[in-house]
Steps between C-alpha positions, in 0.01 A plus 500: 500500500454134593333296226330164558498282189224236513410222260127564453267799547309318777822455699586863445161609631535289817850629577412860414209490746732398784761761402241776482569558131137581421543740206423308181725583208543351154622145563595576860400623845675794666543620856738715701850399395380166364353358180369154410494363146475158336616292208185313386712185486802516267537841333805375310577166339800328340574639156432262207781381273430764234577772757861376493521467120243569229591182314349292784151602386539219247532155651803323354709206618824673406429778754476260792592506781398853595706596808476861626833651605323767703147420613227752421147569616244729343186671619172318437287715272170424672632643831717779358292770670554353849871448428532870416333591831729271700809633321404861582437417866835319523676810367337706778580254782799490732398169658312203361320223688442185292150384600431248225408141585755351736644239262743462210261632238402797714865584551569486126195710414639784712873469437473473122327838511769649722772376264321622187427842653855516645371583846786585738321588823478299822298176482316316781276191491150464650436131568127427530321172563152650533331819381287576806579822690668335799738302280588803288573715807715226650700459177554877470680500835761248377593597145789291367815624327474434127821297506323227701270413209724579200579130446128440451530729198801308367311173543201637309729631226658157470157345451393766250817473291502121506140508377600742222797290387297179488181654364647717227761255375329165541160622374660640186721196452227238526240706315741529206587130519130422515435698183764294323297193596171649380367630834333838486473737790732565792647240736530706820769365732507626857724434797197419720210439264672222301590289808147556628364363173739207534344408836153481343621324183677234706193443716267478198731253327527292815122480510477422128760222516374355825423129488254386767588193706220280626500412869255358751398600849277329756308712751327351806235643727555376855302535823645518851350639821183584303698730270560455128837582341690428178814293448700412189661174396880504503621318189808273533830641370513245215186655349573873539684773313733756656204703626352200680212452255385148419561446128413128490126450464516127581655572840231760575222260394642227721510738798146619424365146519670436833392832652135453396492162671643642824280631780759666722820701480736513797706801608869403491668838543389848603707818483382842610700816440416840644571774246524873565483730198617859519293771336575578134705814447340823384479504123765590248360594160564170322342295780201734503461463122532122514249474787245729334534309173447164671221597739312773313601459134657848480756571229842600626474850352154533651637414845786748458259775394283432805799495736625825346157660550492388865840665543462819295131581492358363825817515718381167644815289453872553459717500186407192295800437271702320763687171475487406869232431758721588799469819705763722669523435873438870566148465353397262777455801728244640252276191522273654764431798273437277197256279693306803625483636144365165377208516746423862412498407130288185551321465838382150400844355584513648851406167660786323320753770590401473866635142491844582356814505712634850444828405664562208267803534270482252212781402262380776262705767680858446388739775391735245342234390251358839401618623161436848356136458599302310759191282472163643396299588812222742603605860565506691830189707426132408457337544160151478351434131438177574311696666220661171402359303209410136557831375360700764688333395823577133429871573456509740795343242732752241383790735581341591833449136600868418448596793722256402775627142482832623644330567836307174532621164641659224295267275304525163677368163391567130538590296193429129548606205284341163564625179338264204492508141384205361308515149351881523496484828309635826639270804536579860586265758649595861569316758706527849638360655818520875556608589853544877472368691194741782587570738215242326278243708689620803304413338167163503334377170351612599149844593636563180696764250396279221364752299299568265790135480600409371155691178564395200702754606762253763624259240637466462877588145601341315793708457817672181386770295673728224381314168486156659447278341239303699244200376298534500122195677364592555134788421262539682167754455219587813304658485154705817467741668262785733576416860421711742297628814671249783503539792264631820649262750649626858507562472872697177466703652217590793727604248764726316253648830378582597857642163605653390171759287681222248565444437128864498384626147439860563390704412813775751416258788463298388798813512715562859385151624577382618839194324637309824450637573152237635265441663164357849486415702810192553712441818300533342154372140503133588461580736211705229327210253512248768396720595204535140383122457519438824312739407218353152464802301615294377794127441501248424772293187524279515805724590792817368333744651250653321202767569239387584147659359186688828462651443845615152396673645195668771707621268777624241251687763297700697755816375672422270789706720731267796439183296538627316809344651815819414691704744288277793582486397865881511511486852357249599768751380758758723330267798543482419870881493513515844339255628759714346776821652360649161409498564122531821300262616230785535249627146560151354455432689176843402362418132555154541346645679197752223440235230536252668262775551241591131517136397457458721194810355335399144583144524367554744211499221238244273669187381318201501733270201524167676493229318693286310253173595664546877476180642368358827368431805710149547637286718269330661802786585739820413312622242752653172375259213434526130577331185373206367696261215434126542544194298409529615136872428467830687538512880472717799589407658834634818661752426775317757715179295500257541677581873537515514120286260298671556166513185284587396146462184296815287487559589132567863595866451594654792314546852628263650241184495706319773310203287400449395863529840667129576494399158618413512869353207681365482853633146526817341358492245222411158633 
């Protein structure tokens, strides 16, 4: 019997329908000579330290480091029934087809089961990028030998074991050191979560320590050829900082007086540049999450859940957990079918699709740049658009627009810079004129790229020439201050996690990192952020996220190498090398084991400097609290505010909150 092992029941149902396995069994579907079952995610998980030795139930410094000689997994109790079903089906099967998600985690979900159940039959791999019928049938005709994807399993094991070594040893070590310093509770240290916290902590501290610098700007309204436009005064070098801002008020005031007395400004130089912008690539998951966060205010987990529903439930888009926006060149031949399916799903876009160039091949199709998965695009088959929720439709239309953009012309515009002289002062005016909207026609107004349009460069300038004179209509001095960096939104945090090389300042580490080096994976980043929010290490404030006092304590306590995002990014590159066959699993784990052992020995006798502002736990939800100041003074506020409005008076700094447990307020103190 051939057995198909899927990751989720919904996948199993889709594949079983195509295979004709229509007989529903307990935890499976059966047909003639074929069965389909599923894992419900991970059915097994890494064994805890006490599974290796009973004494590890008690946390003690003398027992560290804990280094397994032979790694173990055990069956998760809440899915024991499904594990038993899968094990029985494996015993009855002569051939297995791994049909879990086509990524590292999917590979590990299946192969850990095969190892635990000691399966010895033939193994093949079904590699799916979409769950619609056409895609499943196509994938079934080209099953891969299991050996082709085995290194994915080794890469996933490397990640899992590195997480275990760091999490189990460092969490115990720093929790025990924290207790010596009077800190109650657990200090959880994670290979990915701690560097993620570090990103937010660093940004929050940068904002907190930011010192504003005063500067002055002069803006002029000019008229030429019966058209009004805006120009800005160009301050002399002696009065500017490195960013070109005028930091000497006296110089700005002197220029203001001269400009207000002038009647004309003369064009001294004019430069026009024609710019052609290619269409953005189809989405990868991180870019989709960042875009939905910025444009629609969606949380990153919310975006992932929607993208997963579009893939699994509605069969509207392809596999979402991808790290690239490029497409295989072979998929270009399927474009005609995809475009026809788009019209059948949504007749309202027929007029737009009639304008696309179906023979156009954009930069998106490139075999060299496709990884294990390709960009997120619409599927080959129509679906019922009316079944989508409002948010699902918003994300679907965004994905669809980026696919349609591949078949539309380049976006072309002219960028013009005009330099003028006014009362011996230099002025600069910038303008933009759209020549060909091109692929922008595929975008709805809320999807358009408006960052550039928000600047004065988006204005349309009159048809000026060198020597032309412009009337001075208005002159205005603006007293400004430099602004601190903005706090992270969830989408921007995902972006920094993915491209961590951009935020690393150490030149040695920066040289080691690839330009695309990141922390976490497309499949895990949203869960990492969600977990930090749930445990109170991050909290939301409007659309931004901030680090709680507990996060400051954690980041300040652990070794800088563990908290440094560059370290984890280097490990992620090691996982890629394992997948590529350039590094073995055993060599990687040996290096990790040595490193963790050295850290334990180095920090075993350290005294932690507990953050002075650490507060009590929230009496409502248990999350850490932080000090806030309101109209009635300073008080303790839940770090999950406004989701949780728990609050305590400042005097309540101990952990004995019994007398405050029953006190619930609709508003915080202050």
